[in-house]
């Protein structure tokens, strides 16, 4: 049985359980309202009894029935909508009244004798009220007791007007049994049946709770699922074999788009989206209408299953001069010690030239593996003469494109080409509060031509809110004036929805961030932050900095797009230029590729 049928059966089963719960709730509400407003019993609510247990019992019955109806209605809605989060909320929602019902049934069973005595005392009160005052509103109530229990009175001689409420007998002198004695004898004998009804209802609700939890696990997530479900601290696993252990990127798992001709494009190619009607399930885009379910929608589940098996790559580079907290921010982003960390407590010699250092880890979260490679650039911008200091960075990025291109050109190429291409470059801007340095402008202009550039303002807690907002506006204006096209680029917005979302992101950039891997106690909660004499700067508090916006942007909403833009735009531009300049790269011969082929086998 496939997963879709499995999910349908779970849904049908939970819906049937909700129907049973709704029927029980409807019965409780109906019986409660009958006792409250029926002609035989509504008089109870206008009599001054010594105890109000009957009134309380009827009220509890009505309220409990309404709760069951609400639970059944909510369950039906979340099951039909297929909301995974809704099902997780529904599971405890249905379990709580189930426990309450079971507790009420157990208490009633244990105290059955006492309940019988209280009900008998209740009858005596009604009987004496009618006997003393002759209230005609209680006639139907007494008839209900007498006919249901085949009894009459409280064991004394019956007045003629009392005899009118008794069951009709063939002999007038027939002595009727006392109703209090009949009640005390009957109720304990039926306690097991009452307990069974309560427990049966509770069991049905508990089964519905368990089934809804299983159903939430069966419903598959799409790739664009919100990550409010993510565990706070992912497990970090060492990459087997060091740098030679690779997981394929998602872009290598789907058929590639049509390759451009070997010519240098004036601008990166822009893909025009197909009209929405072309993708209509009714075939309005020119195709015939569908006559039944095909299963095309399962492709997302297939891709997810394959991705969870093999994992994927994500390569990030940090650029900026020393002391801006580059390594700390990356560690904070992934909540693990994934970046090379410069010690703040020991002396570390500044490199004479810009160095490129990469470190790789496999991190796993929710069953999904990601091979994360963090590339740092120690020595960048730290020299007296920083002329052409961006060249080692740009050279490294292009070398990764060249490496990938050569692997593609091999006749006996690997099944999954290792992807070392840089998908994102975080450029750290010093929080001066004034303007960009000329070096920053020049470097970002060079890097934006070869990689997805994301500028961030480092250590923003050194700026006041007013200074931060003014500095961000000034930086945005300088980037626009200098023609620096940072990610997400306007020309790559594929549709109106993407354009609106990316416009909001561009208006918020560059993000003013704070990084820290230390925890502090704030309001009885452990938070990541930086402690100052004036308090704790909370990293994940939007009122303190914009770290959460950067994290959501890089990981939770645009990670796959960063990889696709790298592959389809920057890499294709480099590939087209290389093929055009060299007249096409010659593939590796069969003899030269024999070793590769044998190793792949």
XYZ file of C-alpha atoms in Angstrom:
601
model
C 0.000 0.000 0.000
C 1.436 3.389 -0.960
C 1.743 6.349 1.377
C -1.229 8.226 -0.123
C -3.655 5.352 0.545
C -2.141 4.968 3.998
C -2.868 8.618 4.785
C -6.414 8.336 3.399
C -7.179 5.339 5.613
C -5.864 7.195 8.659
C -8.016 10.208 7.777
C -11.128 8.061 7.310
C -10.528 6.286 10.619
C -10.096 9.548 12.554
C -13.212 11.012 10.895
C -15.253 7.955 11.969
C -13.982 8.337 15.533
C -14.975 12.013 15.473
C -18.466 11.022 14.323
C -18.772 8.674 17.322
C -17.572 11.454 19.652
C -20.093 13.858 18.099
C -22.950 11.367 18.597
C -22.039 10.897 22.276
C -21.763 14.658 22.777
C -25.110 15.221 21.049
C -26.723 12.597 23.292
C -25.310 14.272 26.415
C -26.472 17.715 25.334
C -29.908 16.407 24.335
C -30.411 14.528 27.596
C -29.162 17.493 29.619
C -31.480 19.958 27.878
C -34.374 17.515 28.310
C -33.733 17.438 32.055
C -33.352 21.218 32.128
C -36.325 22.258 30.008
C -38.570 19.136 29.908
C -42.028 19.409 31.456
C -41.260 16.554 33.866
C -38.000 17.930 35.261
C -37.753 21.676 34.762
C -39.541 22.232 38.063
C -36.405 20.995 39.848
C -34.627 24.202 38.998
C -37.192 26.307 40.865
C -37.229 24.326 44.131
C -35.030 25.268 47.062
C -33.245 21.994 47.834
C -30.759 21.558 50.613
C -28.286 20.415 47.981
C -27.822 21.580 44.397
C -26.174 18.379 43.172
C -28.916 17.653 40.647
C -28.670 21.106 39.104
C -24.861 20.868 39.063
C -24.978 17.395 37.525
C -27.275 18.495 34.695
C -25.093 21.545 34.025
C -21.926 19.410 33.926
C -23.639 16.987 31.546
C -24.561 19.794 29.140
C -21.107 21.391 29.300
C -19.384 18.036 28.763
C -21.584 17.323 25.762
C -20.772 20.729 24.243
C -17.040 20.070 24.757
C -17.341 16.757 22.900
C -19.174 18.453 20.019
C -16.479 21.140 19.799
C -13.705 18.524 19.887
C -15.405 16.508 17.144
C -15.884 19.627 14.999
C -12.270 20.737 15.407
C -11.057 17.215 14.645
C -13.118 17.050 11.466
C -11.742 20.405 10.273
C -8.053 19.624 10.900
C -8.326 16.127 9.392
C -10.034 17.373 6.227
C -7.542 20.241 5.848
C -4.559 17.926 6.418
C -2.895 20.476 8.705
C 0.013 18.790 10.470
C 0.206 21.478 13.125
C -3.564 21.312 13.648
C -3.408 17.560 14.178
C -0.673 17.991 16.782
C -2.874 20.473 18.648
C -5.957 18.277 18.267
C -4.275 15.225 19.842
C -3.956 16.713 23.372
C -7.234 18.622 22.894
C -9.181 15.362 22.586
C -7.141 13.583 25.263
C -7.986 16.084 28.039
C -11.804 15.578 27.988
C -11.205 11.833 27.607
C -9.324 11.763 30.906
C -12.031 13.951 32.475
C -14.815 11.606 31.322
C -12.933 8.577 32.599
C -12.433 10.284 35.974
C -16.150 11.146 36.259
C -17.097 7.556 35.431
C -14.643 6.159 37.976
C -15.866 8.491 40.747
C -19.493 7.616 39.976
C -18.718 3.891 40.124
C -16.745 4.101 43.374
C -19.402 6.229 45.068
C -22.410 4.414 43.573
C -23.985 3.686 46.990
C -23.623 7.301 48.067
C -25.009 8.535 44.761
C -27.999 6.195 45.160
C -28.687 7.552 48.642
C -28.433 11.144 47.406
C -30.838 10.408 44.558
C -33.265 8.772 47.023
C -33.032 11.839 49.266
C -33.678 13.982 46.233
C -36.889 12.023 45.552
C -38.020 12.437 49.186
C -37.568 16.212 48.905
C -39.647 16.384 45.712
C -42.310 14.087 47.217
C -42.639 16.118 50.419
C -42.721 19.396 48.480
C -45.679 18.103 46.484
C -47.345 16.606 49.572
C -47.095 19.824 51.614
C -47.678 22.469 48.956
C -49.504 20.552 46.244
C -47.369 22.191 43.556
C -48.899 20.996 40.253
C -45.551 21.521 38.517
C -44.190 18.447 40.305
C -46.898 16.011 39.169
C -45.116 15.066 35.957
C -41.847 14.688 37.867
C -43.368 12.200 40.323
C -45.022 10.293 37.492
C -41.628 10.017 35.777
C -40.057 8.469 38.899
C -43.035 6.191 39.631
C -43.428 4.803 36.105
C -39.674 4.379 35.548
C -39.046 2.534 38.836
C -42.510 0.944 39.275
C -42.799 2.408 42.770
C -44.779 5.037 44.618
C -44.336 7.104 47.761
C -41.883 6.818 50.578
C -43.415 3.838 52.401
C -46.264 5.599 54.196
C -49.973 5.561 53.441
C -50.695 7.335 50.196
C -53.022 10.273 49.921
C -55.642 10.026 47.150
C -54.042 12.786 45.099
C -50.685 10.993 45.458
C -52.207 7.761 44.168
C -53.044 9.570 40.923
C -49.297 9.734 40.187
C -48.697 6.035 40.854
C -48.607 3.353 38.116
C -52.030 1.832 37.396
C -52.583 -1.638 38.922
C -55.313 -4.236 38.649
C -55.965 -4.257 42.422
C -56.480 -0.989 44.239
C -55.231 -2.357 47.526
C -51.960 -3.456 46.006
C -49.053 -2.079 48.062
C -46.489 -0.236 45.948
C -42.766 -0.485 46.879
C -41.105 2.579 48.385
C -39.341 4.685 45.743
C -36.308 5.614 47.944
C -35.670 1.912 48.604
C -36.081 1.119 44.907
C -33.628 3.863 43.973
C -31.037 2.759 46.546
C -31.278 -0.823 45.277
C -31.275 0.010 41.561
C -28.478 2.539 41.204
C -25.568 0.432 42.572
C -26.644 -2.476 40.358
C -26.394 -0.266 37.256
C -23.102 1.386 38.257
C -21.049 -1.021 36.112
C -23.126 -0.160 33.041
C -22.679 3.570 33.658
C -18.937 3.102 34.154
C -18.764 1.134 30.890
C -20.445 3.959 28.978
C -18.018 6.543 30.365
C -14.935 4.377 29.766
C -16.099 3.440 26.258
C -16.445 7.102 25.334
C -13.029 7.899 26.830
C -11.371 5.000 24.970
C -12.803 6.202 21.648
C -11.406 9.687 22.317
C -7.978 8.356 23.331
C -7.841 6.258 20.140
C -8.727 9.402 18.181
C -5.898 11.262 19.935
C -3.335 8.551 19.148
C -4.564 8.215 15.555
C -4.311 11.952 14.968
C -0.685 11.886 16.172
C 0.087 9.051 13.756
C -1.729 10.885 10.968
C 0.345 14.036 11.557
C 3.469 11.909 11.136
C 2.177 10.352 7.910
C 1.372 13.650 6.223
C 4.498 14.654 4.320
C 6.048 18.108 4.418
C 6.665 20.133 1.325
C 10.081 21.741 0.834
C 8.666 25.154 1.722
C 7.425 24.049 5.146
C 7.855 26.607 7.944
C 10.603 25.647 10.268
C 8.829 26.604 13.566
C 9.066 22.811 14.091
C 12.827 22.635 13.921
C 14.692 21.413 16.985
C 16.680 24.233 18.583
C 20.079 22.512 18.450
C 20.878 20.250 15.465
C 23.264 17.338 15.881
C 26.677 17.856 14.299
C 28.302 14.856 12.651
C 31.862 14.626 11.317
C 32.138 14.296 7.568
C 33.410 10.847 6.690
C 36.689 10.999 4.843
C 37.185 14.712 5.497
C 36.832 16.912 2.447
C 36.153 13.969 0.111
C 32.754 13.085 1.604
C 30.054 14.783 -0.442
C 26.275 15.019 -0.578
C 24.623 16.226 -3.805
C 22.823 19.518 -4.017
C 19.130 19.640 -4.885
C 19.997 21.303 -8.177
C 21.824 18.124 -9.235
C 18.815 15.941 -8.420
C 16.420 17.434 -10.955
C 16.779 17.573 -14.753
C 18.893 20.609 -15.705
C 17.425 23.415 -17.698
C 18.393 24.001 -21.324
C 22.032 25.081 -21.402
C 22.825 28.410 -23.072
C 24.912 28.507 -26.207
C 28.656 29.025 -25.659
C 28.629 32.793 -25.765
C 29.193 35.430 -23.143
C 25.778 36.798 -22.120
C 25.539 40.545 -21.721
C 23.360 39.968 -18.651
C 22.537 36.811 -16.704
C 19.635 35.042 -18.428
C 16.161 35.802 -17.106
C 13.567 33.034 -17.141
C 10.031 34.202 -17.950
C 7.523 32.250 -15.829
C 4.822 30.243 -17.575
C 1.259 31.585 -17.236
C -0.692 30.179 -14.321
C -3.314 28.690 -16.648
C -0.693 26.401 -18.161
C -0.352 24.642 -14.838
C -4.064 24.407 -14.094
C -5.174 20.942 -12.912
C -8.284 21.263 -15.092
C -6.181 21.317 -18.219
C -7.204 24.883 -19.096
C -3.707 25.555 -20.419
C -4.435 23.596 -23.591
C -4.345 20.038 -22.261
C -7.364 17.783 -21.781
C -9.175 17.836 -18.417
C -8.169 15.169 -15.897
C -10.718 12.375 -15.523
C -9.345 11.121 -12.209
C -6.476 11.104 -9.757
C -3.061 10.487 -11.380
C -0.577 11.026 -8.562
C 1.513 13.859 -10.005
C 1.484 15.566 -6.614
C 3.574 12.738 -5.138
C 6.681 14.039 -6.936
C 7.306 16.380 -3.983
C 7.223 13.451 -1.589
C 9.557 11.459 -3.857
C 12.052 14.330 -4.011
C 11.862 14.785 -0.247
C 12.480 11.084 0.348
C 15.498 11.070 -1.942
C 16.913 14.257 -0.437
C 16.626 12.844 3.073
C 18.608 9.806 1.918
C 21.523 11.532 0.241
C 21.421 14.980 1.867
C 22.611 18.166 0.173
C 25.447 20.684 0.169
C 25.484 24.293 1.283
C 28.656 26.363 1.012
C 28.919 29.762 2.672
C 31.804 32.255 2.670
C 32.460 35.062 5.143
C 34.409 38.164 4.077
C 35.372 41.107 6.273
C 38.285 42.366 8.307
C 39.224 40.746 11.608
C 37.268 41.371 14.799
C 33.799 41.664 13.271
C 32.590 38.312 14.651
C 32.377 36.393 11.374
C 33.011 32.944 12.867
C 30.761 33.637 15.845
C 27.862 34.667 13.627
C 28.121 31.521 11.487
C 28.229 29.363 14.615
C 25.149 31.193 15.889
C 23.343 30.700 12.574
C 23.751 26.923 12.693
C 23.823 26.614 16.501
C 26.962 24.497 16.305
C 30.721 25.043 16.290
C 30.897 24.787 12.504
C 33.243 27.672 11.729
C 36.950 28.108 12.307
C 37.044 30.146 15.497
C 39.697 32.723 16.229
C 40.371 32.748 19.954
C 39.682 36.026 21.681
C 41.962 35.139 24.589
C 45.186 34.269 22.790
C 47.417 36.188 20.436
C 46.918 35.263 16.796
C 49.247 36.596 14.159
C 47.611 38.457 11.287
C 48.430 36.775 7.943
C 50.565 38.820 5.578
C 48.223 38.020 2.702
C 44.595 37.007 2.411
C 44.200 33.311 3.166
C 41.338 30.999 2.263
C 40.421 28.442 4.900
C 37.504 26.017 4.613
C 36.033 23.605 7.126
C 33.246 21.104 6.471
C 30.752 19.393 8.751
C 27.671 17.254 8.266
C 24.822 18.564 10.394
C 21.543 16.697 10.735
C 18.146 18.047 11.724
C 14.776 16.335 11.464
C 16.278 13.453 9.492
C 17.748 15.789 6.838
C 21.534 15.838 6.380
C 23.373 18.892 5.121
C 27.077 19.033 4.333
C 27.958 22.560 5.385
C 31.224 24.106 4.232
C 32.254 27.415 5.817
C 35.023 29.358 4.075
C 36.781 32.114 6.015
C 39.158 34.783 4.696
C 41.620 35.679 7.489
C 43.875 38.600 6.649
C 41.298 40.337 4.453
C 41.419 44.119 4.856
C 43.897 43.929 7.744
C 46.995 45.198 5.908
C 48.248 48.750 5.500
C 48.080 48.297 1.745
C 44.878 46.430 0.829
C 45.214 46.890 -2.917
C 43.650 43.973 -4.834
C 42.942 42.144 -1.572
C 39.740 40.758 -3.134
C 41.631 38.821 -5.807
C 42.292 35.677 -3.679
C 38.583 35.581 -2.776
C 37.398 36.017 -6.363
C 40.009 33.521 -7.568
C 38.831 30.895 -5.070
C 35.191 31.305 -6.147
C 36.090 30.907 -9.831
C 38.301 27.913 -9.061
C 35.286 26.112 -7.624
C 33.332 26.834 -10.827
C 36.265 25.497 -12.857
C 36.458 22.389 -10.704
C 32.764 21.672 -11.201
C 33.009 22.364 -14.951
C 35.876 19.893 -15.416
C 33.911 17.229 -13.562
C 30.975 17.845 -15.894
C 33.189 17.550 -18.976
C 34.568 14.128 -18.006
C 33.372 11.245 -20.154
C 33.244 8.933 -17.141
C 32.105 11.531 -14.676
C 30.919 10.787 -11.186
C 27.302 9.990 -10.521
C 27.105 12.914 -8.115
C 29.547 15.711 -8.768
C 30.960 17.164 -5.535
C 29.657 20.710 -5.222
C 32.198 23.091 -3.702
C 30.780 26.191 -5.398
C 30.134 29.075 -2.998
C 26.373 29.551 -2.706
C 26.418 32.625 -0.487
C 28.988 35.231 0.532
C 28.316 37.156 3.742
C 30.133 40.492 3.585
C 30.612 42.052 7.036
C 30.396 45.846 7.211
C 32.005 47.646 10.156
C 29.431 49.452 12.359
C 31.037 52.871 11.914
C 27.712 54.677 11.669
C 29.081 56.920 8.910
C 29.426 55.385 5.450
C 31.037 52.525 3.556
C 34.788 52.478 3.120
C 36.036 52.713 -0.441
C 37.516 49.242 0.027
C 34.070 47.851 0.937
C 32.510 49.372 -2.173
C 35.222 48.039 -4.478
C 35.216 44.522 -2.994
C 31.424 44.152 -3.012
C 31.275 45.369 -6.603
C 33.791 42.685 -7.638
C 32.224 39.870 -5.630
C 28.611 40.585 -6.647
C 29.595 39.686 -10.224
C 30.573 36.107 -9.316
C 28.590 35.100 -6.211
C 25.396 35.747 -4.250
C 26.469 38.681 -2.080
C 24.616 39.317 1.203
C 25.913 42.393 3.100
C 25.399 42.525 6.876
C 26.246 45.137 9.502
C 28.335 43.393 12.153
C 28.130 44.014 15.910
C 25.109 46.267 15.548
C 24.708 46.459 19.334
C 27.390 49.178 19.267
C 24.900 51.484 17.500
C 21.819 53.158 18.945
C 18.510 52.386 17.169
C 18.558 55.802 15.495
C 22.184 55.397 14.368
C 21.462 51.907 13.082
C 18.489 53.009 10.942
C 20.374 55.990 9.511
C 23.436 53.844 8.779
C 21.332 51.202 7.007
C 19.677 53.822 4.804
C 23.058 55.343 3.969
C 24.548 51.938 3.094
C 21.573 51.036 0.877
C 21.888 54.322 -0.969
C 25.642 53.852 -1.488
C 25.134 50.296 -2.757
C 22.547 51.519 -5.249
C 24.691 54.458 -6.349
C 27.722 52.196 -6.840
C 25.727 49.685 -8.895
C 26.305 46.810 -6.447
C 23.660 44.172 -7.106
C 23.388 42.159 -3.903
C 21.170 39.113 -3.383
C 18.220 38.822 -3.967
C 18.727 40.502 -7.323
C 15.703 42.289 -8.783
C 16.171 40.850 -12.271
C 15.859 37.272 -10.988
C 12.379 37.692 -9.432
C 10.305 35.116 -11.283
C 6.744 36.201 -10.414
C 4.744 38.849 -8.576
C 4.745 36.904 -5.304
C 8.536 36.524 -5.343
C 8.933 40.161 -6.308
C 6.787 41.410 -3.406
C 8.555 39.143 -0.909
C 12.023 40.061 -2.148
C 11.186 43.774 -2.208
C 10.426 43.598 1.530
C 13.705 41.764 2.085
C 15.708 44.275 0.036
C 14.165 47.162 1.992
C 15.315 45.550 5.271
C 18.890 44.918 4.091
C 21.648 45.096 5.107
C 20.648 43.205 8.245
C 22.120 44.630 11.444
C 23.157 41.532 13.396
C 24.735 40.367 16.629
C 26.355 36.960 17.080
C 26.978 34.986 20.262
C 27.349 31.355 21.272
C 26.940 32.012 25.000
C 23.717 31.487 26.924
C 22.321 33.642 29.722
C 19.278 33.411 31.980
C 16.678 36.055 31.087
C 13.163 35.921 32.563
C 13.607 32.259 33.564
C 14.613 31.371 30.007
C 17.982 30.480 28.506
C 18.836 32.786 25.599
C 21.826 33.359 23.343
C 23.210 36.822 23.870
C 25.962 39.225 24.823
C 26.134 40.476 28.389
C 26.789 44.178 28.977
C 26.721 46.346 32.111
C 23.243 47.491 31.021
C 21.767 44.049 30.426
C 21.826 41.161 27.965
C 21.617 41.754 24.214
C 19.461 38.829 23.072
C 20.553 37.516 19.684
C 17.141 36.084 18.785
C 15.110 39.037 20.039
C 13.899 41.115 17.037
C 13.809 44.194 19.271
C 17.560 43.913 19.905
C 18.934 43.006 16.451
C 17.980 41.524 13.080
C 19.671 38.150 13.471
C 16.399 36.206 13.195
C 15.590 37.977 9.918
C 18.988 36.996 8.501
C 18.607 33.389 9.700
C 15.099 33.014 8.275
C 16.220 34.626 5.026
C 19.323 32.455 4.508
C 18.044 29.112 5.810
C 14.278 29.008 6.057
C 13.132 30.802 2.912
C 15.969 31.326 0.382
C 18.466 28.493 0.892
C 17.308 26.512 -2.149
C 17.068 29.675 -4.245
C 20.656 30.587 -3.337
C 21.775 27.215 -4.691
C 19.667 27.544 -7.852
C 20.884 31.074 -8.638
C 24.462 29.879 -8.132
C 23.966 26.970 -10.538
C 21.698 28.550 -13.163
C 23.133 32.083 -13.242
C 26.677 32.481 -11.923
C 27.968 29.039 -12.858
C 26.272 29.084 -16.283
C 27.742 32.528 -16.964
C 31.219 31.253 -16.070
C 30.689 28.071 -18.101
C 29.526 29.956 -21.190
C 32.501 32.309 -20.992
C 34.992 29.458 -20.606
C 33.565 27.512 -23.528
C 33.480 30.627 -25.679
C 37.041 31.725 -24.813
C 38.640 28.300 -25.290
C 36.517 27.115 -28.173
C 35.080 24.463 -25.889
C 36.843 22.406 -23.232
C 38.049 19.030 -24.416
C 36.649 16.176 -22.344
C 38.995 13.799 -20.580
C 39.889 10.801 -22.782
C 38.719 7.310 -21.987
C 42.212 6.184 -20.971
C 42.594 9.142 -18.627
C 39.151 8.525 -17.188
C 39.674 4.790 -16.588
C 40.788 5.332 -12.990
C 37.747 7.492 -12.278
C 35.389 4.950 -13.833
C 36.897 2.085 -11.842
C 36.666 4.059 -8.609
C 33.008 4.873 -9.325
C 32.246 1.189 -9.944
